Amino acid sequence: MDPEHLAQLESALGQVTGFIYPNEVELHWSILIVIYPYLTGLVAGAFILASLERVFNVKELQPTYRLALLTALAFLIVAPMPLQAHLGHPERAFEIFLTPNSASAMAMFGFVYAWYLMVVLLMEIWFDYRADLVRWRQSDKGVMKLVHWVISLGSRDISPAAVAFDRKAVQFITIVGIPSAFLLHGYVGFIFGSVKANPWWSSVLMPIVFLFSAIVSGISMVLLIYYVTTLLRRKALDMKCLNTLASFLLYTLIIDLSLEALDFIHRLYESEESIEILEQLIFGKLFLSLTIVQILLGTIVPIVFLAAARFSELPNEMKRMIYFVAAVLVQVGIFSTRWNVVIGGQLFSKSLRGLTAYKLEFGGQEGLLVAVGLLVLPFVILALLLKILPPWEDATTDPDPEPSEAQLT
Amino acid sequence: MSQTYDRRKFLAEMLKFPPATIVLGVIGPVKLLAAAGADEDGYEPTEHYYAMGIRVEECIGCGKCVQACKLENDVPEEPFYFRTWVERYIVYTDGEVQVDSPNGGMEGFPPVADDTFPPVAAGKEILRTFFVPKLCNHCDNPPCVQVCPVGATFKSQDGVVLVDEDYCIGCRYCIQACPYGARFLDPRTHTANKCTFCYHRITKGLLPACVEVCPTQARVFGEIGDRSTPLNRMMRMSHLEVLKPHMNTEPKVYYTALDGEVR
Ligand code: SF4
Ligand code: SF4
């Protein structure tokens, strides 16, 4: 038996208040399970943002369309890793595919994931890039030529008819993709929301709350990535695009906050037998991460910032800065949202009579180091994807007229 | 019941399909098929349906059952892993309820009635106290079985909920889903673990270890059905309660004299 783990349980036992079932000293879903919904949320959110441009024709978002798709892909590749790493027997994970229990919400993960990756994201990216891949291949040299040839799967037709077909295909996949993105993250919410034994999780609102927080996180992440990559490339930020991103972020934040408030009021009003222990949880162990970080810093402050910047006459310089800060705060807020759901839901006893504690390990399979690694990895993958599939408008040879007039700054 | 043998049925179907058999054979789980056949001792699960009765009024909180369980089932000795445990409830005259279960009640409980017990020393008056043994309820509608992604947790035909430790992937969804805290992750095998009603004993006609050692016969084990077992007598003669009935898990551990404070 791992002595470090035992020592940790000893210390958790010392921090128990009230009564918990003896088996509840150990907290089973660790930081890795916090990261999992955080990552899938970003995937779903980034994809939905990309779809806005395609399906709803929000032209201002053109500069972030491909960036959002690649962001979604990078995060999707990493999303199953924390799940896998957290298993007691990672080597048996394939059993989920071989002998899934159709009654289990978790068993569907593999299928939802595969559908989303294969059918939606990869297909959409492929069709969207196909014509460019063919063109790049002609001008490329060396390794890149090979890479682009492989990714293009050898296709070479760039006649107007073929390009028109690509557009249609992308349009179609996006339409399939939106419900899929809803499914992907709504489903993650369902994994928690359907656990009737846990009053903090068990709620029909859970998938919806997850979904909106996903959209919020996706938009703010794409905003951040667009901001940073554009500055790194020493290009001008498209202010129209940033303004639109900020507006959408603001609206979804407001919906997100309303949903959370609805959930809270509903619980308070129904006042079921769990209310007392949940109150202790909210005003005790979760006060900092829930009230301060998630609600105040992660939601209300960004709402105020965004509203103030969006609808005022501030110089663009200032606006940009405020958007950036708001988006960073939103990310921190969303991460604590996931934390409060996953860890918060395990801090109280199912006897509803006491609380336990969670201490993050540093090393080890479920420690801080692994967690940080899993959070950095998507950015590494994204950097690679940006190299192979540059999403920038100046990289496409597609005759795209209409230079954005807002590229003034 | 239908979920119980789905996996085995699936594997049996696969056997009829040679390419899949080869794939499965390479990966390994085919050895499960060996387990799917009849028991070599001639035990026939369909002929039994087990349950347990717990007479709260008889329990003296000695903790012998917890000790016996740890020994019999090789449960890790640390105070974080229990297949069964005993809780003590102390209800004070002011309505406050205090619950404890030091080391699962394995070594019994410190006395309450004298001034060595802090609340009493501080002037609190005790209204009533009692002990409640707990274990897996072998629910007829078990959420742990529902959520297990690979079917490693299953309901056997004799009504016992079991974990296949060669198949469990250690995702711990079942631990989250059990409303009773009956499960733990075995730190040695990294698989889910819990009470089996001493399956290795009952299939040989023996009693579960906890039932065997209980000095007051607070635990009654047997079959539900038309046999004249002690359990059946108890079920006929008493008002029975189960834990958390609103969860609709349909437990098969039945309590008599269960207090409303017990959760
Ligand atoms: S008591 Fe818990 S572990 Fe036992 S069958 Fe019911 S839900 Fe499953
Ligand atoms: S821990 Fe094992 S038994 Fe429990 S749900 Fe996961 S795979 Fe099934």
XYZ file of C-alpha atoms and ligand atoms in Angstrom:
688
model
C 0.000 0.000 0.000
C 1.223 3.457 -0.855
C 2.394 5.091 2.404
C 1.991 8.623 1.025
C -1.623 7.876 0.226
C -2.221 6.451 3.692
C -0.657 9.481 5.335
C -3.011 11.611 3.309
C -6.016 9.631 4.444
C -4.833 9.980 8.040
C -4.688 13.727 7.677
C -8.103 13.805 5.978
C -9.509 11.774 8.868
C -8.160 14.409 11.237
C -10.063 17.117 9.354
C -13.432 15.410 9.344
C -16.154 17.397 11.054
C -19.420 15.814 12.168
C -20.074 12.251 11.080
C -19.167 10.670 7.768
C -19.461 7.021 6.770
C -16.114 5.370 7.493
C -15.544 4.581 3.798
C -15.989 8.225 2.889
C -12.667 9.478 4.235
C -11.122 8.819 0.856
C -12.225 11.267 -1.821
C -12.424 9.330 -5.043
C -12.652 11.767 -7.918
C -9.588 13.926 -7.770
C -8.234 16.954 -9.627
C -8.054 14.873 -12.821
C -11.820 14.576 -12.854
C -11.982 18.353 -12.416
C -9.874 18.777 -15.522
C -11.986 16.462 -17.632
C -15.174 18.574 -17.709
C -13.023 21.692 -17.941
C -11.426 20.415 -21.143
C -14.587 19.055 -22.775
C -16.318 22.319 -21.925
C -13.671 24.213 -23.846
C -14.095 21.868 -26.791
C -17.852 22.279 -26.942
C -17.637 26.015 -26.387
C -14.994 26.621 -29.029
C -16.933 24.550 -31.525
C -20.184 26.355 -30.866
C -18.357 29.635 -31.361
C -17.022 28.426 -34.697
C -20.512 27.383 -35.702
C -21.828 30.871 -35.086
C -19.709 32.098 -37.926
C -20.653 29.295 -40.293
C -24.310 28.633 -39.669
C -25.525 31.934 -38.354
C -23.297 33.940 -40.621
C -21.737 36.132 -37.985
C -19.199 37.608 -40.371
C -17.282 39.504 -37.695
C -16.068 36.209 -36.273
C -14.353 35.145 -39.496
C -10.830 35.672 -38.060
C -11.492 33.223 -35.238
C -13.364 30.531 -37.155
C -10.486 28.219 -37.936
C -8.682 29.122 -34.765
C -11.729 27.999 -32.794
C -11.895 24.698 -34.674
C -8.228 23.955 -34.049
C -8.601 24.949 -30.405
C -11.494 22.523 -30.069
C -9.419 19.773 -31.645
C -6.391 20.392 -29.442
C -8.472 20.229 -26.282
C -10.471 17.260 -27.496
C -7.305 15.236 -28.037
C -6.306 15.775 -24.414
C -9.809 15.421 -22.899
C -9.815 11.642 -22.370
C -6.319 11.598 -20.872
C -7.268 12.666 -17.338
C -10.038 10.069 -17.337
C -7.668 7.370 -18.416
C -4.969 8.409 -15.951
C -7.408 8.389 -13.087
C -8.558 4.794 -13.567
C -7.392 2.198 -11.080
C -6.687 0.006 -14.106
C -5.951 2.208 -17.123
C -4.937 -0.864 -19.088
C -8.502 -2.170 -18.898
C -10.105 0.955 -20.348
C -10.778 -0.833 -23.640
C -13.467 -2.845 -21.850
C -15.685 0.218 -22.128
C -15.727 -0.331 -25.884
C -15.851 -4.138 -25.828
C -18.488 -4.731 -23.206
C -20.202 -1.455 -22.432
C -23.011 -1.568 -19.914
C -25.748 0.188 -21.820
C -27.346 1.414 -18.589
C -24.232 3.306 -17.569
C -23.874 6.966 -18.411
C -20.128 6.654 -18.316
C -20.031 3.771 -20.782
C -21.334 6.052 -23.495
C -18.320 8.290 -23.181
C -16.273 6.442 -25.753
C -19.014 6.591 -28.321
C -19.914 10.207 -27.777
C -16.238 11.065 -27.947
C -15.517 9.051 -31.065
C -18.545 10.491 -32.820
C -17.519 13.992 -31.989
C -13.884 13.572 -32.934
C -14.284 11.513 -36.088
C -17.559 12.587 -37.540
C -17.719 16.179 -36.493
C -14.435 17.882 -35.785
C -12.006 16.087 -38.073
C -14.449 16.098 -40.978
C -15.272 19.750 -40.609
C -11.628 20.728 -40.375
C -10.743 18.560 -43.329
C -13.369 19.951 -45.642
C -12.658 23.469 -44.544
C -8.931 23.145 -45.188
C -9.023 20.845 -48.197
C -8.625 23.425 -50.927
C -5.892 25.203 -48.966
C -4.094 21.948 -48.383
C -4.013 21.302 -52.083
C -2.678 24.801 -52.766
C -0.121 24.662 -49.954
C 1.098 21.342 -51.212
C 1.969 22.912 -54.542
C 4.044 25.679 -53.000
C 5.452 23.683 -50.035
C 8.902 22.241 -49.717
C 10.332 19.420 -47.642
C 8.493 17.818 -44.749
C 5.540 20.165 -44.934
C 4.814 19.101 -48.483
C 4.541 15.524 -47.294
C 2.494 16.434 -44.220
C 0.018 18.430 -46.243
C -0.176 15.723 -48.857
C -0.976 13.126 -46.216
C -3.575 15.294 -44.529
C -5.222 16.170 -47.812
C -5.568 12.412 -48.361
C -4.272 12.917 -51.854
C -7.181 15.007 -53.030
C -6.274 17.590 -55.677
C -9.443 19.059 -57.116
C -9.713 22.793 -56.516
C -12.183 23.593 -59.202
C -14.947 26.018 -58.172
C -17.401 23.124 -58.116
C -15.233 21.162 -55.667
C -14.702 24.198 -53.450
C -18.425 24.835 -53.471
C -18.967 21.249 -52.381
C -16.494 21.747 -49.539
C -18.489 24.716 -48.332
C -21.711 22.748 -48.441
C -20.130 19.881 -46.567
C -18.811 22.183 -43.866
C -22.208 23.778 -43.571
C -23.842 20.398 -43.167
C -21.324 19.079 -40.658
C -21.690 22.231 -38.605
C -25.423 21.708 -38.454
C -24.861 18.152 -37.230
C -22.058 19.423 -35.054
C -24.020 21.892 -32.964
C -26.298 19.284 -31.399
C -23.249 17.034 -31.087
C -21.382 19.696 -29.160
C -24.421 20.132 -26.942
C -24.484 16.376 -26.503
C -20.782 16.138 -25.717
C -20.906 18.512 -22.836
C -24.509 18.062 -21.793
C -23.561 14.450 -21.442
C -20.707 15.284 -19.098
C -23.213 17.207 -17.010
C -25.463 14.160 -17.040
C -22.702 11.954 -15.600
C -22.886 14.103 -12.501
C -26.510 15.211 -12.635
C -27.826 11.654 -12.702
C -26.167 10.535 -9.469
C -29.241 10.551 -7.270
C -27.214 9.594 -4.216
C -25.497 12.975 -4.294
C -27.732 15.978 -3.615
C -25.071 18.462 -4.760
C -24.925 16.828 -8.195
C -28.368 15.404 -8.695
C -30.229 18.013 -10.706
C -31.883 18.121 -14.105
C -30.352 21.526 -14.596
C -26.854 20.103 -14.422
C -26.399 19.364 -18.155
C -27.747 22.794 -19.058
C -25.597 24.598 -16.543
C -22.621 22.635 -17.863
C -23.481 23.554 -21.405
C -23.680 27.276 -20.857
C -20.569 27.362 -18.763
C -18.940 25.454 -21.627
C -19.947 28.078 -24.145
C -18.678 30.801 -21.824
C -15.351 29.052 -21.393
C -14.968 28.330 -25.111
C -15.592 31.898 -26.183
C -13.245 33.348 -23.614
C -10.537 30.809 -24.439
C -10.713 31.560 -28.158
C -10.640 35.262 -27.372
C -7.485 34.768 -25.338
C -5.825 32.585 -27.948
C -6.743 34.975 -30.748
C -5.385 37.872 -28.711
C -2.089 36.246 -27.825
C -1.398 34.636 -31.200
C -2.150 37.839 -33.049
C 0.217 39.818 -30.857
C 2.880 37.129 -31.194
C 2.543 37.336 -34.953
C 2.844 41.124 -34.684
C -0.411 41.603 -36.518
C -3.240 44.004 -35.786
C -6.148 42.771 -33.724
C -9.465 42.920 -35.524
C -11.451 45.143 -33.209
C -14.791 44.230 -34.757
C -14.090 40.607 -34.079
C -13.009 41.276 -30.509
C -16.102 43.376 -29.870
C -18.350 40.618 -31.161
C -16.563 38.005 -29.062
C -16.941 40.243 -26.031
C -20.660 40.700 -26.683
C -21.280 36.981 -26.988
C -19.197 36.355 -23.908
C -21.234 38.907 -22.014
C -24.600 37.460 -23.056
C -23.676 33.876 -22.290
C -22.191 34.905 -18.956
C -25.497 36.491 -18.041
C -27.408 33.345 -19.024
C -24.904 31.237 -17.122
C -25.271 33.342 -14.003
C -29.073 33.245 -14.236
C -29.058 29.465 -14.510
C -26.772 29.117 -11.509
C -28.972 31.511 -9.572
C -32.078 29.565 -10.556
C -30.482 26.347 -9.357
C -29.487 27.970 -6.095
C -32.882 29.531 -5.401
C -34.629 26.301 -6.296
C -32.554 24.328 -3.802
C -32.996 26.918 -1.120
C -36.738 27.076 -1.597
C -37.280 23.327 -1.750
C -35.074 23.014 1.302
C -34.706 19.263 1.184
C -33.022 17.316 3.938
C -29.628 18.012 2.376
C -29.961 21.767 2.624
C -28.266 22.088 5.989
C -25.114 20.271 5.008
C -25.001 22.057 1.639
C -25.264 25.357 3.464
C -22.316 24.367 5.621
C -20.446 23.429 2.475
C -21.164 26.655 0.614
C -20.388 28.944 3.506
C -17.499 26.857 4.777
C -15.207 24.757 2.633
C -16.389 26.187 -0.678
C -16.717 29.815 0.337
C -13.501 30.912 -1.333
C -13.754 28.847 -4.501
C -17.505 29.255 -4.983
C -18.585 32.631 -3.700
C -15.389 34.567 -4.225
C -13.700 32.968 -7.220
C -16.527 31.410 -9.216
C -19.332 33.874 -8.673
C -17.648 37.155 -7.860
C -14.336 37.124 -9.742
C -15.281 34.610 -12.408
C -18.745 35.843 -13.311
C -19.901 39.143 -11.866
C -16.671 41.099 -12.295
C -16.273 39.983 -15.952
C -19.911 40.879 -16.625
C -19.340 44.374 -15.267
C -16.033 44.757 -17.109
C -17.386 43.530 -20.417
C -20.549 45.593 -20.231
C -18.582 48.678 -19.303
C -16.030 48.238 -22.075
C -18.452 47.100 -24.721
C -20.936 49.919 -24.392
C -18.666 52.833 -23.652
C -16.550 55.152 -25.714
C -13.255 53.944 -24.381
C -10.283 53.903 -26.767
C -9.734 50.543 -28.441
C -6.475 50.037 -26.545
C -8.343 50.135 -23.257
C -11.207 47.988 -24.462
C -8.841 45.280 -25.583
C -7.104 45.225 -22.256
C -10.395 44.959 -20.413
C -11.616 42.136 -22.664
C -8.389 40.305 -22.055
C -8.580 40.635 -18.294
C -12.248 39.634 -18.291
C -11.491 36.542 -20.371
C -8.695 35.496 -18.014
C -11.006 35.922 -15.033
C -13.655 33.858 -16.781
C -11.189 31.009 -17.278
C -10.263 31.037 -13.616
C -13.941 31.170 -12.749
C -14.851 28.241 -14.983
C -12.066 26.138 -13.581
C -13.352 26.760 -10.087
C -16.862 25.961 -11.293
C -15.624 22.513 -12.264
C -13.746 22.238 -9.008
C -16.801 23.176 -6.964
C -18.949 20.613 -8.719
C -16.522 17.706 -8.696
C -14.618 18.207 -5.452
C -17.437 20.064 -3.688
C -19.774 17.163 -4.351
C -17.479 14.838 -2.460
C -16.708 16.990 0.557
C -19.884 16.156 2.424
C -21.037 12.795 3.673
C -24.002 11.011 2.141
C -25.173 10.676 5.731
C -25.601 14.453 5.424
C -24.049 14.763 8.852
C -20.485 15.811 8.231
C -17.728 17.090 5.990
C -14.393 15.712 4.909
C -11.367 17.353 3.265
C -9.410 17.112 0.028
C -5.725 17.743 -0.137
C -4.134 17.925 -3.531
C -1.085 15.694 -3.822
C 1.955 17.160 -5.512
C 3.429 14.170 -7.293
C 1.795 10.871 -8.068
C -0.703 9.718 -10.625
C -3.386 12.151 -9.509
C -1.174 14.968 -8.300
C -0.673 18.588 -9.172
C 2.187 17.922 -11.593
C 0.133 15.612 -13.772
C -2.742 18.084 -13.640
C -0.599 20.988 -14.783
C 0.873 18.823 -17.514
C -2.589 17.974 -18.781
C -3.548 21.631 -18.799
C -0.444 22.690 -20.732
C -0.555 19.851 -23.234
C -3.500 21.198 -25.263
C -1.565 24.398 -25.917
C 1.435 22.453 -27.138
C -0.811 20.489 -29.463
C -2.480 23.690 -30.583
C 0.885 25.268 -31.385
C 1.676 22.275 -33.538
C -1.685 22.405 -35.264
C -1.210 26.108 -35.950
C 2.074 25.293 -37.663
C 0.603 22.577 -39.826
C -2.737 24.179 -40.526
C -2.244 27.938 -40.253
C -5.680 29.412 -39.634
C -4.665 32.985 -40.409
C -6.326 34.812 -43.232
C -2.969 35.885 -44.656
C -1.969 32.247 -44.945
C -4.812 31.309 -47.227
C -4.393 31.899 -50.885
C -8.122 31.856 -51.160
C -9.044 35.072 -52.955
C -10.871 36.609 -50.025
C -11.851 40.214 -50.712
C -13.282 42.517 -48.099
C -10.321 43.507 -45.957
C -11.792 44.210 -42.604
C -12.077 47.944 -42.149
C -11.753 47.669 -38.412
C -8.152 46.537 -38.623
C -7.189 50.045 -37.733
C -5.538 49.775 -34.369
C -31.949 -8.985 -13.544
C -31.565 -8.476 -17.236
C -28.262 -6.660 -16.799
C -26.799 -9.466 -14.809
C -25.457 -11.692 -17.499
C -25.401 -9.326 -20.413
C -21.658 -9.410 -20.652
C -21.448 -13.130 -20.624
C -24.225 -13.420 -23.122
C -22.365 -10.976 -25.272
C -19.197 -13.020 -25.045
C -21.077 -16.202 -25.784
C -22.556 -14.591 -28.867
C -19.096 -13.465 -29.870
C -17.860 -17.032 -29.686
C -20.149 -17.934 -32.522
C -18.402 -15.344 -34.629
C -14.831 -16.511 -35.211
C -13.091 -13.222 -36.123
C -14.412 -11.556 -32.978
C -13.312 -14.536 -30.941
C -9.820 -14.145 -32.212
C -9.805 -10.475 -31.291
C -11.218 -11.172 -27.859
C -8.908 -14.099 -27.396
C -5.939 -11.893 -28.012
C -7.111 -9.294 -25.582
C -7.956 -11.682 -22.830
C -11.410 -11.523 -21.309
C -12.324 -14.885 -22.748
C -11.236 -16.456 -19.501
C -14.472 -15.076 -18.124
C -16.272 -17.692 -20.126
C -14.862 -20.337 -17.873
C -16.565 -18.649 -14.961
C -19.870 -18.499 -16.772
C -20.517 -22.221 -16.521
C -22.194 -24.080 -13.651
C -20.519 -24.050 -10.262
C -18.297 -27.080 -9.731
C -19.811 -27.641 -6.276
C -23.236 -27.908 -7.785
C -24.397 -24.604 -6.314
C -27.403 -23.365 -8.245
C -27.846 -19.589 -7.871
C -31.360 -19.538 -9.283
C -32.598 -21.618 -6.359
C -31.658 -19.022 -3.772
C -32.553 -15.456 -2.943
C -30.679 -13.957 -0.021
C -31.310 -11.094 2.342
C -30.310 -9.956 5.803
C -32.257 -8.732 8.781
C -30.801 -6.437 11.417
C -32.479 -6.093 14.787
C -31.325 -2.697 15.944
C -32.752 -3.267 19.430
C -30.417 -6.245 19.927
C -27.131 -4.648 18.847
C -24.794 -3.889 21.747
C -22.109 -2.226 19.619
C -19.400 -4.758 20.487
C -17.872 -4.573 17.001
C -17.272 -8.320 16.722
C -18.965 -8.372 13.326
C -16.592 -5.728 11.987
C -13.561 -7.655 13.229
C -14.863 -10.921 11.810
C -15.551 -9.313 8.462
C -12.083 -7.805 8.206
C -10.510 -11.165 8.956
C -12.769 -13.326 6.864
C -12.644 -11.129 3.785
C -9.103 -9.809 4.049
C -10.341 -6.226 4.253
C -7.414 -3.768 4.638
C -6.962 -3.086 8.330
C -6.648 0.711 8.031
C -9.662 2.640 9.294
C -10.745 3.744 5.801
C -11.954 0.444 4.418
C -15.034 -1.382 5.680
C -17.410 -3.926 4.270
C -19.487 -3.578 7.403
C -19.378 -1.099 10.274
C -21.404 -0.077 13.292
C -22.714 3.446 13.950
C -23.705 4.789 17.339
C -26.497 7.341 17.644
C -26.858 9.560 20.675
C -29.980 11.675 20.777
C -29.960 14.444 23.377
C -32.967 15.939 25.089
C -32.484 19.166 23.170
C -33.007 17.283 19.915
C -29.372 17.263 18.842
C -28.146 14.032 17.317
C -24.572 12.864 17.540
C -23.312 9.982 15.467
C -19.948 8.272 15.649
C -18.239 5.158 14.421
C -14.620 5.184 15.647
C -12.663 2.795 13.437
C -15.986 1.520 12.159
C -16.946 0.509 15.675
C -14.483 -2.329 15.427
C -13.221 -2.024 19.001
C -16.564 -1.031 20.425
C -17.367 2.488 21.640
C -16.240 4.723 24.513
C -18.836 4.941 27.300
C -21.293 7.841 27.227
C -23.228 7.722 30.436
C -20.570 9.116 32.768
C -18.682 12.378 33.056
C -15.796 11.194 30.904
C -17.987 11.863 27.884
C -17.587 15.555 27.044
C -21.202 16.453 26.098
C -22.539 14.816 29.249
C -19.845 16.453 31.334
C -20.937 19.759 29.829
C -24.413 19.184 31.153
C -26.182 17.660 28.136
C -28.804 15.045 28.863
C -29.117 11.942 26.779
C -32.581 10.961 25.587
C -31.781 7.692 23.875
C -28.868 5.847 22.276
C -28.647 2.894 19.955
C -26.301 1.130 17.551
C -26.888 0.535 13.871
C -24.822 -2.032 11.966
C -24.406 -1.139 8.312
C -23.278 -2.971 5.202
C -24.053 -3.164 1.508
C -27.825 -3.452 1.160
C -27.636 -5.699 -1.885
C -30.220 -3.434 -3.414
C -32.746 -4.941 -5.749
C -32.534 -1.768 -7.798
C -28.844 -1.013 -7.317
C -27.520 2.297 -8.614
C -23.973 0.921 -8.408
C -24.828 -1.715 -11.000
C -26.585 0.807 -13.180
C -23.589 3.119 -13.421
C -20.752 0.614 -13.822
C -19.503 1.318 -17.358
C -18.185 -2.187 -17.998
C -20.584 -4.344 -16.004
C -17.940 -5.342 -13.459
C -20.502 -4.756 -10.737
C -23.481 -7.001 -11.264
C -26.459 -8.536 -9.554
C -26.178 -12.252 -9.269
C -29.243 -14.452 -9.708
C -29.368 -15.172 -5.999
C -29.823 -11.474 -5.273
C -26.250 -10.736 -4.197
C -24.530 -7.703 -5.708
C -20.937 -8.581 -6.563
C -17.832 -6.995 -8.102
C -15.678 -8.848 -10.591
C -12.253 -7.647 -9.570
C -10.608 -8.993 -12.705
C -12.880 -6.821 -14.758
C -13.275 -3.635 -12.710
C -11.422 -0.707 -14.299
C -11.347 1.275 -11.063
C -13.344 4.251 -12.294
C -15.162 4.520 -8.952
C -18.456 5.610 -10.437
C -20.154 2.929 -8.332
C -18.686 4.404 -5.156
C -20.193 7.757 -6.075
C -23.523 6.191 -6.920
C -24.010 4.140 -3.743
C -26.135 6.227 -1.368
C -24.947 4.250 1.654
C -21.161 4.577 1.572
C -20.952 0.803 1.326
C -18.081 0.710 -1.158
C -14.388 1.473 -1.133
C -11.512 1.142 -3.533
C -9.203 -1.639 -2.440
C -5.787 0.058 -2.242
C -4.047 -3.186 -3.175
C -6.001 -4.191 -6.250
C -7.264 -0.700 -7.225
C -10.705 -2.160 -7.777
C -14.057 -1.525 -6.134
C -14.774 -3.658 -3.085
C -17.694 -4.187 -0.724
C -19.734 -6.737 1.226
C -20.587 -9.926 -0.648
C -22.722 -11.489 2.099
C -19.595 -13.712 2.369
C -20.468 -15.240 -0.960
C -17.765 -17.888 -0.614
C -19.478 -19.069 2.587
C -23.160 -18.796 1.776
C -22.795 -20.751 -1.433
C -21.516 -23.585 0.757
C -24.474 -23.269 3.089
C -22.561 -21.380 5.797
C -23.575 -18.097 7.395
C -21.798 -14.802 6.682
C -18.987 -14.256 9.185
C -20.649 -11.236 10.825
C -23.850 -13.181 11.424
C -21.959 -16.125 12.827
C -20.056 -14.100 15.443
C -22.818 -11.754 16.574
C -23.333 -12.576 20.279
C -26.886 -11.240 20.416
C -28.167 -12.460 17.075
C -28.799 -8.905 16.025
C -27.944 -10.042 12.506
C -30.201 -12.570 10.834
C -29.282 -14.042 7.495
C -31.327 -16.164 5.193
C -33.410 -16.551 2.137
C -36.495 -14.688 1.149
C -39.158 -17.148 0.109
C -41.303 -19.840 1.485
C -38.718 -21.591 3.613
C -39.056 -21.437 7.384
C -35.797 -19.650 8.003
C -35.127 -17.304 10.938
C -35.120 -14.443 8.478
C -38.554 -15.354 7.243
C -39.835 -15.526 10.800
C -38.375 -12.138 11.512
C -39.908 -10.728 8.372
C -43.310 -12.098 9.344
C -43.272 -10.925 12.933
C -41.729 -7.429 12.749
C -42.206 -4.024 11.286
C -39.424 -3.726 8.775
C -37.638 -0.662 7.531
C -34.934 -0.117 4.983
C -32.363 2.668 4.747
C -33.166 5.696 2.575
C -36.329 4.253 1.009
C -36.819 7.472 -0.977
C -33.797 6.520 -3.075
C -35.868 3.659 -4.478
C -32.892 1.319 -4.325
C -35.036 -1.426 -2.759
C -32.512 -2.654 -0.197
C -32.507 -6.272 0.913
C -31.069 -5.522 4.335
C -34.133 -5.105 6.538
C -34.042 -3.326 9.876
C -36.333 -3.605 12.864
C -36.677 -0.755 15.353
C -34.922 1.594 12.978
C -34.928 5.157 14.272
C -35.946 8.020 11.997
C -32.609 9.684 12.663
C -30.680 6.968 10.854
C -29.499 7.894 7.383
S -25.867 -0.649 -0.870
Fe -24.639 0.479 -2.334
S -23.118 -0.982 -3.055
Fe -24.743 -2.167 -2.055
S -26.118 -2.711 -3.759
Fe -26.938 -0.851 -2.825
S -26.021 0.784 -4.075
Fe -24.836 -1.053 -4.492
S -15.008 1.067 -10.076
Fe -15.163 -0.940 -11.062
S -17.095 -1.802 -10.344
Fe -17.144 0.373 -9.866
S -18.177 1.335 -11.618
Fe -15.985 1.430 -12.066
S -15.546 -0.425 -13.232
Fe -17.552 -0.732 -12.249
